[in-house]
Amino acid sequence: MAPAGVDPALIKTCIHCGFCLPTCPTYLVWGEEMDSPRGRIVLMRQSQESNGELGPIATHIDRCLGCMACLTACPSGVRYDALIEQMRPEVERRHHRSLADRAFRRVCFEAFTHPGRLRAAVPLMVAARRLGLHRRLRTWLDRQVAAPSPAGTLPNRRSSARIWRQKNAGSDGVGSAGGGRRVLLRRVAAMMRVKLSATWRRLPERTAAAGAARGTVGLLQGCVARVFFGRANEATVRVLSAEGFDVVVPPAAGCCGALLLHSGEEAEAQQRARAMIAAFDGCVTVAVNAAGCGSAMKEYGRLLADDPEWAERAEAFAAKVRDVTEVLAGIEPRAPRHPVALTVAYHDACHLAHAQGVRAEPRRLLATIPGLTVVEPKEWEICCGSAGLYNLLEPEPAAELGRRKVANLTATGAAAVVAGNPGCALQIAAHTEGRLPVYHPVEVLDASISGRSPL
């Protein structure tokens, strides 16, 4: 099957109006046209004029978080999501990455897309935490990484851009990969809060509905989520059951391929997609509680469009994928709610709000909880900087965006944050040192239904 490249017809739909600029995180950080959606579309057109090495074009494509805020802002309906997903594999085919960059990316893929390997690391993380190594790690990181902006203030765009460029001058990803290792360690420090039980804890393959069943839902566990966010998965099963659903968790459902897809590793992502479709065969609805995974799974039809054996199945599968908040917001509540006296800031995960267009549903669910106050942070549309592996591959801009997001969340005065994506939760936790708890919407809903309050 020949590589398709970028669709020229999609490129032509951009009228270069500039409505995307204020919502693009990398344009806010650097103020450079080539680091905006319309600038990257120009670069995509230029890339089609030759078949050679992409050079600087690859750098600007790599810098895109893929947050899809431009989809929400664009008045012309430009499918930037399709364009960037077509362009990333083109970068991998036509751009020569250094050995260090390739090796670091492969380490990330081999770790974060394999739940069994993540589980195997849990005992080491627990031991390190009990020995106090997480505190030493944070102290060491503070010496290695530039100090964050004062709490409640936003970083200066130009000074940050200058510092970032100085650190990465002449880099082909090596500098980013080196910085990525430091950010990886910061995330590891956040992950060290995991409990030892995550090593063996498993969801039951089938959970019966409480009362008369209104349907059956298949649930994706995720890779990072099933190990480090087991509480959210367990809460999801309990809430779906309480609301009248039989819940099926296929043991064969592994990685959905989102990290690979968003990094241009198209062939591997396609393999994961086929396996996922087969694992959920027979499920009418597939519920997902991780925004990045759900976004990728809803795009399986496009990912496998050129595969005659799987194209039709992929399209049908994508049509039955729903974020768990979509599933729950689409039914009449059955389980009684108890008060949860808490003020939370709702964080819109990019791959939920922009890529999937799901904003109202989580808020409607939270509004059913007595005593809960939901506040909205400024710049809801701006990415937190997590973006899959972006925070590891492009650590400096990701860190700036993380600090910016946390400053806005902190300014709300909320006691906790509610977010529907594990990557966002880790990013926020890493930049608050765990001082601002982050819950999934179903965890708050589960607390209300079960009567457990505070969380």
Short mmCIF file of C-alpha atoms in Angstrom, two decimals:
data_model
loop_
_atom_site.label_atom_id
_atom_site.label_comp_id
_atom_site.label_asym_id
_atom_site.label_seq_id
_atom_site.Cartn_x
_atom_site.Cartn_y
_atom_site.Cartn_z
CA MET A 1 0.00 0.00 0.00
CA ALA A 2 1.67 3.23 -1.17
CA PRO A 3 1.92 6.17 1.28
CA ALA A 4 -0.84 8.65 0.52
CA GLY A 5 0.86 11.85 1.70
CA VAL A 6 -1.10 15.02 2.42
CA ASP A 7 -4.37 15.58 0.54
CA PRO A 8 -3.99 18.75 -1.62
CA ALA A 9 -7.76 19.30 -1.55
CA LEU A 10 -7.68 19.62 2.24
CA ILE A 11 -4.78 22.07 2.04
CA LYS A 12 -6.78 24.33 -0.29
CA THR A 13 -9.65 24.71 2.19
CA CYS A 14 -7.55 27.05 4.38
CA ILE A 15 -8.24 30.70 3.49
CA HIS A 16 -5.51 32.00 5.84
CA CYS A 17 -7.94 34.15 7.84
CA GLY A 18 -5.96 33.87 11.09
CA PHE A 19 -8.82 32.95 13.44
CA CYS A 20 -6.72 29.99 14.59
CA LEU A 21 -3.79 32.10 15.81
CA PRO A 22 -5.08 33.19 19.26
CA THR A 23 -6.03 29.61 20.16
CA CYS A 24 -2.82 27.93 18.98
CA PRO A 25 -0.53 27.17 21.97
CA THR A 26 2.71 27.21 19.99
CA TYR A 27 1.82 30.51 18.33
CA LEU A 28 1.20 31.95 21.80
CA VAL A 29 4.59 30.68 22.97
CA TRP A 30 6.70 31.76 19.98
CA GLY A 31 4.62 34.21 17.96
CA GLU A 32 6.00 32.66 14.76
CA GLU A 33 3.79 32.22 11.69
CA MET A 34 5.31 28.82 10.87
CA ASP A 35 4.31 27.62 14.36
CA SER A 36 0.63 28.35 13.75
CA PRO A 37 -1.93 26.10 12.01
CA ARG A 38 -2.13 28.23 8.87
CA GLY A 39 1.68 28.48 8.74
CA ARG A 40 2.02 24.73 9.01
CA ILE A 41 -0.55 24.27 6.24
CA VAL A 42 1.66 26.44 4.03
CA LEU A 43 4.60 24.19 4.93
CA MET A 44 2.54 21.11 4.09
CA ARG A 45 1.88 22.55 0.64
CA GLN A 46 5.59 23.24 0.20
CA SER A 47 6.41 19.67 1.25
CA GLN A 48 4.34 18.37 -1.65
CA GLU A 49 6.44 20.27 -4.18
CA SER A 50 9.39 17.90 -3.77
CA ASN A 51 10.14 14.41 -2.45
CA GLY A 52 13.37 15.28 -0.65
CA GLU A 53 14.41 15.81 2.95
CA LEU A 54 11.94 18.05 4.79
CA GLY A 55 14.56 19.93 6.82
CA PRO A 56 13.12 22.82 8.87
CA ILE A 57 9.58 21.85 7.85
CA ALA A 58 9.85 18.79 10.08
CA THR A 59 10.81 20.96 13.06
CA HIS A 60 7.65 23.08 12.79
CA ILE A 61 5.46 20.00 12.34
CA ASP A 62 7.08 18.35 15.38
CA ARG A 63 6.32 21.46 17.43
CA CYS A 64 2.57 21.08 16.84
CA LEU A 65 0.85 19.64 19.91
CA GLY A 66 -2.05 18.30 17.86
CA CYS A 67 -4.43 19.85 20.40
CA MET A 68 -6.97 20.69 17.64
CA ALA A 69 -7.95 24.03 19.18
CA CYS A 70 -7.83 25.35 15.63
CA LEU A 71 -10.72 23.05 14.72
CA THR A 72 -12.92 24.82 17.25
CA ALA A 73 -11.79 28.27 16.10
CA CYS A 74 -11.83 27.77 12.31
CA PRO A 75 -14.84 29.36 10.54
CA SER A 76 -14.05 27.57 7.27
CA GLY A 77 -14.15 24.00 8.55
CA VAL A 78 -10.53 23.23 7.68
CA ARG A 79 -9.79 19.63 8.69
CA TYR A 80 -6.47 20.35 10.34
CA ASP A 81 -6.84 17.11 12.30
CA ALA A 82 -6.75 15.11 9.06
CA LEU A 83 -3.93 17.25 7.66
CA ILE A 84 -1.61 16.89 10.64
CA GLU A 85 -2.26 13.15 10.89
CA GLN A 86 -1.37 12.78 7.21
CA MET A 87 1.71 14.97 7.59
CA ARG A 88 3.26 13.25 10.62
CA PRO A 89 3.89 9.93 8.81
CA GLU A 90 5.29 11.97 5.93
CA VAL A 91 7.80 13.48 8.37
CA GLU A 92 8.82 10.02 9.58
CA ARG A 93 9.32 8.86 5.98
CA ARG A 94 11.25 11.89 4.73
CA HIS A 95 13.08 13.34 7.72
CA HIS A 96 16.27 11.86 9.14
CA ARG A 97 16.17 11.89 12.92
CA SER A 98 19.32 11.50 14.97
CA LEU A 99 20.03 8.18 16.62
CA ALA A 100 19.44 9.68 20.08
CA ASP A 101 16.06 11.09 19.03
CA ARG A 102 14.95 7.81 17.43
CA ALA A 103 16.08 5.82 20.45
CA PHE A 104 14.27 8.06 22.93
CA ARG A 105 11.05 7.91 20.94
CA ARG A 106 11.26 4.13 20.75
CA VAL A 107 11.82 3.85 24.51
CA CYS A 108 8.66 5.91 25.07
CA PHE A 109 6.63 3.74 22.69
CA GLU A 110 7.91 0.51 24.21
CA ALA A 111 7.08 1.69 27.74
CA PHE A 112 3.86 3.69 27.59
CA THR A 113 1.96 1.49 25.14
CA HIS A 114 2.50 -1.71 27.14
CA PRO A 115 0.50 -1.89 30.41
CA GLY A 116 2.34 -5.02 31.53
CA ARG A 117 5.67 -3.21 31.44
CA LEU A 118 4.21 -0.28 33.34
CA ARG A 119 2.86 -2.66 35.98
CA ALA A 120 6.29 -4.24 36.34
CA ALA A 121 7.72 -0.81 37.20
CA VAL A 122 5.20 -0.16 39.99
CA PRO A 123 7.06 -2.04 42.79
CA LEU A 124 10.21 -0.06 41.97
CA MET A 125 8.28 3.22 42.13
CA VAL A 126 6.67 2.28 45.44
CA ALA A 127 10.05 1.31 46.91
CA ALA A 128 11.58 4.57 45.66
CA ARG A 129 8.78 6.58 47.27
CA ARG A 130 9.17 4.80 50.60
CA LEU A 131 12.90 5.51 50.51
CA GLY A 132 12.18 9.18 49.87
CA LEU A 133 13.78 9.12 46.43
CA HIS A 134 10.89 11.09 44.92
CA ARG A 135 11.82 14.07 47.14
CA ARG A 136 15.48 13.79 46.17
CA LEU A 137 14.46 13.50 42.52
CA ARG A 138 12.41 16.68 42.70
CA THR A 139 15.28 18.52 44.42
CA TRP A 140 17.67 17.40 41.69
CA LEU A 141 15.21 18.43 38.99
CA ASP A 142 14.84 21.88 40.52
CA ARG A 143 18.57 22.34 39.96
CA GLN A 144 18.41 21.07 36.38
CA VAL A 145 15.32 22.86 35.09
CA ALA A 146 14.68 26.61 35.08
CA ALA A 147 12.56 27.81 37.98
CA PRO A 148 8.82 28.11 37.17
CA SER A 149 6.96 31.41 37.04
CA PRO A 150 5.59 32.74 40.35
CA ALA A 151 2.26 31.22 41.33
CA GLY A 152 -0.69 32.96 39.77
CA THR A 153 1.29 34.69 37.01
CA LEU A 154 1.68 33.83 33.35
CA PRO A 155 5.13 33.35 31.78
CA ASN A 156 6.50 36.03 29.50
CA ARG A 157 6.17 34.73 25.95
CA ARG A 158 9.21 36.36 24.40
CA SER A 159 11.66 35.60 27.22
CA SER A 160 10.49 32.00 27.35
CA ALA A 161 10.85 31.62 23.59
CA ARG A 162 14.37 33.07 23.73
CA ILE A 163 15.44 30.71 26.53
CA TRP A 164 13.90 27.75 24.72
CA ARG A 165 15.68 28.57 21.47
CA GLN A 166 19.01 29.01 23.27
CA LYS A 167 18.66 25.57 24.82
CA ASN A 168 17.74 23.99 21.48
CA ALA A 169 19.97 25.92 19.08
CA GLY A 170 21.13 23.61 16.30
CA SER A 171 19.14 20.73 17.70
CA ASP A 172 17.54 18.03 15.58
CA GLY A 173 15.55 16.78 18.53
CA VAL A 174 18.56 15.78 20.61
CA GLY A 175 18.20 18.78 22.88
CA SER A 176 14.50 18.14 23.18
CA ALA A 177 15.10 14.49 23.91
CA GLY A 178 17.61 15.39 26.63
CA GLY A 179 15.17 17.83 28.17
CA GLY A 180 12.51 15.18 27.70
CA ARG A 181 14.41 12.87 30.00
CA ARG A 182 14.23 15.50 32.75
CA VAL A 183 10.50 15.93 32.21
CA LEU A 184 10.14 12.15 32.15
CA LEU A 185 11.76 12.05 35.58
CA ARG A 186 9.39 14.76 36.81
CA ARG A 187 6.46 12.66 35.61
CA VAL A 188 7.96 9.59 37.24
CA ALA A 189 8.05 11.55 40.50
CA ALA A 190 4.32 12.24 40.07
CA MET A 191 3.67 8.59 39.20
CA MET A 192 5.43 7.43 42.37
CA ARG A 193 2.18 8.10 44.24
CA VAL A 194 0.84 4.88 42.71
CA LYS A 195 -0.09 2.12 45.15
CA LEU A 196 1.54 -1.31 45.12
CA SER A 197 -1.87 -2.87 44.46
CA ALA A 198 -1.71 -1.47 40.92
CA THR A 199 0.68 -4.35 40.17
CA TRP A 200 -2.08 -6.95 40.47
CA ARG A 201 -5.33 -4.98 40.48
CA ARG A 202 -7.62 -5.93 37.58
CA LEU A 203 -11.10 -4.97 36.52
CA PRO A 204 -13.61 -7.83 36.28
CA GLU A 205 -14.31 -8.92 32.72
CA ARG A 206 -18.04 -8.48 33.28
CA THR A 207 -19.97 -6.40 35.81
CA ALA A 208 -23.74 -6.71 35.97
CA ALA A 209 -26.05 -3.72 35.95
CA ALA A 210 -27.62 -2.66 39.21
CA GLY A 211 -31.29 -3.40 38.65
CA ALA A 212 -32.79 -3.85 35.20
CA ALA A 213 -30.17 -3.59 32.47
CA ARG A 214 -30.67 -0.80 29.94
CA GLY A 215 -27.83 -2.02 27.74
CA THR A 216 -24.27 -3.37 27.55
CA VAL A 217 -21.18 -1.19 27.29
CA GLY A 218 -17.64 -2.25 26.48
CA LEU A 219 -15.01 -0.32 28.45
CA LEU A 220 -11.48 0.53 27.33
CA GLN A 221 -9.02 0.40 30.22
CA GLY A 222 -6.19 2.30 28.55
CA CYS A 223 -2.45 1.74 29.05
CA VAL A 224 -1.31 4.39 31.53
CA ALA A 225 -4.86 4.65 32.90
CA ARG A 226 -5.22 1.02 33.98
CA VAL A 227 -1.98 1.19 35.98
CA PHE A 228 -1.77 4.74 37.33
CA PHE A 229 -5.43 5.74 37.23
CA GLY A 230 -7.04 2.52 38.38
CA ARG A 231 -9.38 4.46 40.64
CA ALA A 232 -10.91 6.23 37.67
CA ASN A 233 -11.44 2.95 35.83
CA GLU A 234 -13.03 1.34 38.87
CA ALA A 235 -15.26 4.38 39.38
CA THR A 236 -16.28 4.20 35.71
CA VAL A 237 -17.40 0.58 36.10
CA ARG A 238 -19.35 1.37 39.28
CA VAL A 239 -21.10 4.39 37.78
CA LEU A 240 -22.05 2.61 34.56
CA SER A 241 -23.37 -0.33 36.58
CA ALA A 242 -25.30 1.97 38.94
CA GLU A 243 -26.89 3.65 35.93
CA GLY A 244 -28.10 0.32 34.54
CA PHE A 245 -25.40 -0.91 32.18
CA ASP A 246 -23.77 -4.31 32.01
CA VAL A 247 -20.07 -3.51 31.66
CA VAL A 248 -17.72 -5.70 29.59
CA VAL A 249 -13.93 -5.30 29.80
CA PRO A 250 -12.32 -7.43 27.06
CA PRO A 251 -8.95 -8.76 28.28
CA ALA A 252 -7.61 -8.68 24.71
CA ALA A 253 -8.10 -4.90 24.42
CA GLY A 254 -4.59 -3.48 24.76
CA CYS A 255 -3.17 -0.20 23.45
CA CYS A 256 -5.46 1.78 21.13
CA GLY A 257 -2.51 3.21 19.18
CA ALA A 258 -3.14 6.87 20.03
CA LEU A 259 0.46 7.68 21.00
CA LEU A 260 1.75 5.99 17.86
CA LEU A 261 -0.82 7.66 15.60
CA HIS A 262 -0.13 11.14 16.98
CA SER A 263 3.62 10.57 16.53
CA GLY A 264 3.46 9.53 12.89
CA GLU A 265 4.02 5.81 13.45
CA GLU A 266 1.14 4.99 11.14
CA ALA A 267 1.81 1.29 10.44
CA GLU A 268 2.05 0.41 14.14
CA ALA A 269 -1.05 2.47 14.91
CA GLN A 270 -2.96 0.58 12.25
CA GLN A 271 -1.93 -2.75 13.78
CA ARG A 272 -3.18 -1.62 17.19
CA ALA A 273 -6.43 -0.37 15.64
CA ARG A 274 -7.16 -3.73 14.01
CA ALA A 275 -6.52 -5.55 17.28
CA MET A 276 -8.78 -3.12 19.16
CA ILE A 277 -11.63 -3.53 16.69
CA ALA A 278 -11.39 -7.32 17.00
CA ALA A 279 -11.27 -7.17 20.82
CA PHE A 280 -14.55 -5.23 21.05
CA ASP A 281 -16.32 -7.25 18.37
CA GLY A 282 -19.96 -7.62 19.39
CA CYS A 283 -20.10 -4.53 21.63
CA VAL A 284 -22.77 -2.05 20.58
CA THR A 285 -21.16 0.82 22.50
CA VAL A 286 -17.50 1.26 23.47
CA ALA A 287 -17.01 3.68 26.37
CA VAL A 288 -13.68 5.45 26.82
CA ASN A 289 -12.63 7.56 29.82
CA ALA A 290 -9.33 8.83 28.35
CA ALA A 291 -9.79 11.69 25.87
CA GLY A 292 -6.70 10.94 23.79
CA CYS A 293 -7.68 7.30 23.34
CA GLY A 294 -11.26 8.15 22.48
CA SER A 295 -10.18 10.70 19.91
CA ALA A 296 -7.90 8.20 18.16
CA MET A 297 -10.50 5.42 18.21
CA LYS A 298 -13.12 7.69 16.64
CA GLU A 299 -10.64 8.19 13.77
CA TYR A 300 -10.14 4.48 13.00
CA GLY A 301 -12.30 4.85 9.89
CA ARG A 302 -9.85 7.37 8.45
CA LEU A 303 -6.80 5.46 9.70
CA LEU A 304 -7.84 2.23 7.93
CA ALA A 305 -9.68 3.80 4.99
CA ASP A 306 -7.21 2.32 2.47
CA ASP A 307 -7.36 -1.20 3.91
CA PRO A 308 -10.01 -3.12 1.95
CA GLU A 309 -10.30 -5.83 4.61
CA TRP A 310 -10.77 -3.45 7.56
CA ALA A 311 -12.12 -0.16 6.21
CA GLU A 312 -15.81 -1.00 6.68
CA ARG A 313 -15.28 -2.55 10.11
CA ALA A 314 -13.17 0.42 11.20
CA GLU A 315 -15.86 2.90 10.15
CA ALA A 316 -18.54 0.95 12.00
CA PHE A 317 -16.35 0.65 15.09
CA ALA A 318 -15.54 4.38 15.18
CA ALA A 319 -19.27 5.16 15.07
CA LYS A 320 -19.90 3.27 18.31
CA VAL A 321 -17.04 4.81 20.35
CA ARG A 322 -18.25 7.25 23.01
CA ASP A 323 -16.57 9.14 25.79
CA VAL A 324 -18.03 7.86 29.05
CA THR A 325 -19.52 11.30 29.74
CA GLU A 326 -21.38 11.09 26.41
CA VAL A 327 -22.82 7.74 27.42
CA LEU A 328 -23.95 8.96 30.84
CA ALA A 329 -25.20 12.37 29.70
CA GLY A 330 -27.35 10.68 27.06
CA ILE A 331 -29.53 8.82 29.56
CA GLU A 332 -31.95 9.73 32.32
CA PRO A 333 -30.08 9.36 35.65
CA ARG A 334 -31.22 6.37 37.66
CA ALA A 335 -28.84 6.31 40.65
CA PRO A 336 -29.58 8.81 43.48
CA ARG A 337 -26.98 11.52 44.05
CA HIS A 338 -25.64 12.56 47.47
CA PRO A 339 -24.06 15.97 48.17
CA VAL A 340 -20.38 16.55 47.45
CA ALA A 341 -19.35 19.79 49.11
CA LEU A 342 -16.46 20.77 46.89
CA THR A 343 -15.45 23.54 44.49
CA VAL A 344 -13.73 22.22 41.38
CA ALA A 345 -12.25 23.82 38.28
CA TYR A 346 -13.21 21.97 35.11
CA HIS A 347 -10.29 21.46 32.73
CA ASP A 348 -11.23 20.85 29.10
CA ALA A 349 -8.95 18.13 27.77
CA CYS A 350 -8.07 19.12 24.19
CA HIS A 351 -8.81 15.74 22.64
CA LEU A 352 -12.22 15.80 24.30
CA ALA A 353 -13.25 19.43 23.77
CA HIS A 354 -11.61 20.15 20.40
CA ALA A 355 -11.00 16.80 18.70
CA GLN A 356 -14.29 15.20 19.80
CA GLY A 357 -16.37 18.32 20.38
CA VAL A 358 -17.43 17.09 23.83
CA ARG A 359 -17.79 20.03 26.25
CA ALA A 360 -21.38 20.15 27.44
CA GLU A 361 -21.71 16.49 28.50
CA PRO A 362 -19.16 16.49 31.37
CA ARG A 363 -20.62 19.73 32.70
CA ARG A 364 -24.16 18.32 32.55
CA LEU A 365 -23.06 15.31 34.59
CA LEU A 366 -21.32 17.44 37.20
CA ALA A 367 -24.43 19.65 37.43
CA THR A 368 -26.43 16.64 38.69
CA ILE A 369 -24.29 16.46 41.85
CA PRO A 370 -25.75 18.39 44.83
CA GLY A 371 -23.35 20.69 46.64
CA LEU A 372 -20.71 20.63 43.89
CA THR A 373 -19.57 24.01 42.56
CA VAL A 374 -17.91 24.02 39.15
CA VAL A 375 -15.81 27.05 38.15
CA GLU A 376 -14.30 27.80 34.75
CA PRO A 377 -10.64 28.80 34.31
CA LYS A 378 -9.47 31.41 31.84
CA GLU A 379 -8.05 30.22 28.54
CA TRP A 380 -9.97 26.94 28.63
CA GLU A 381 -9.14 26.40 24.97
CA ILE A 382 -5.34 26.50 25.46
CA CYS A 383 -3.58 23.13 25.82
CA CYS A 384 -1.90 22.20 29.11
CA GLY A 385 1.17 20.98 27.22
CA SER A 386 0.79 17.26 27.85
CA ALA A 387 -0.37 16.18 24.38
CA GLY A 388 0.67 12.53 24.48
CA LEU A 389 4.45 12.37 24.22
CA TYR A 390 4.83 16.07 23.41
CA ASN A 391 5.85 16.96 26.98
CA LEU A 392 8.76 14.53 26.65
CA LEU A 393 9.78 15.32 23.08
CA GLU A 394 9.31 19.11 23.31
CA PRO A 395 9.78 19.68 27.06
CA GLU A 396 10.44 23.42 27.29
CA PRO A 397 7.29 24.67 25.50
CA ALA A 398 5.30 21.91 27.20
CA ALA A 399 6.53 23.09 30.59
CA GLU A 400 5.64 26.70 29.82
CA LEU A 401 2.14 25.67 28.78
CA GLY A 402 1.83 23.51 31.89
CA ARG A 403 2.73 26.43 34.14
CA ARG A 404 0.34 28.68 32.25
CA LYS A 405 -2.50 26.19 32.64
CA VAL A 406 -1.83 25.63 36.34
CA ALA A 407 -1.71 29.40 36.94
CA ASN A 408 -5.17 29.74 35.39
CA LEU A 409 -6.55 26.77 37.33
CA THR A 410 -5.09 28.04 40.61
CA ALA A 411 -6.54 31.50 40.00
CA THR A 412 -10.07 30.06 40.18
CA GLY A 413 -9.62 29.32 43.89
CA ALA A 414 -10.91 25.77 43.37
CA ALA A 415 -9.92 23.04 45.80
CA ALA A 416 -9.51 20.47 43.03
CA VAL A 417 -9.46 20.04 39.26
CA VAL A 418 -11.71 17.79 37.19
CA ALA A 419 -10.22 16.52 33.91
CA GLY A 420 -11.16 13.72 31.53
CA ASN A 421 -7.70 12.65 30.38
CA PRO A 422 -4.85 10.92 32.26
CA GLY A 423 -2.16 12.87 30.38
CA CYS A 424 -3.66 16.17 31.50
CA ALA A 425 -3.93 14.87 35.06
CA LEU A 426 -0.24 13.92 35.11
CA GLN A 427 0.78 17.27 33.60
CA ILE A 428 -1.22 19.27 36.14
CA ALA A 429 0.01 17.10 39.01
CA ALA A 430 3.62 17.49 37.89
CA HIS A 431 3.35 21.30 37.84
CA THR A 432 1.55 21.57 41.20
CA GLU A 433 3.65 18.91 42.97
CA GLY A 434 0.35 17.19 43.78
CA ARG A 435 -0.95 20.14 45.81
CA LEU A 436 -4.03 20.48 43.60
CA PRO A 437 -5.88 17.13 43.37
CA VAL A 438 -7.09 16.09 39.92
CA TYR A 439 -10.17 13.88 39.56
CA HIS A 440 -11.90 12.34 36.58
CA PRO A 441 -15.57 13.42 36.24
CA VAL A 442 -16.71 9.85 36.92
CA GLU A 443 -14.74 9.79 40.18
CA VAL A 444 -16.72 12.78 41.44
CA LEU A 445 -19.95 11.24 40.19
CA ASP A 446 -19.04 7.93 41.85
CA ALA A 447 -18.44 9.74 45.15
CA SER A 448 -21.88 11.30 44.89
CA ILE A 449 -23.68 8.07 44.03
CA SER A 450 -21.92 6.08 46.77
CA GLY A 451 -22.25 8.86 49.36
CA ARG A 452 -18.50 9.09 49.91
CA SER A 453 -17.56 12.71 50.51
CA PRO A 454 -15.07 14.31 50.49
CA LEU A 455 -13.18 12.40 47.79
#
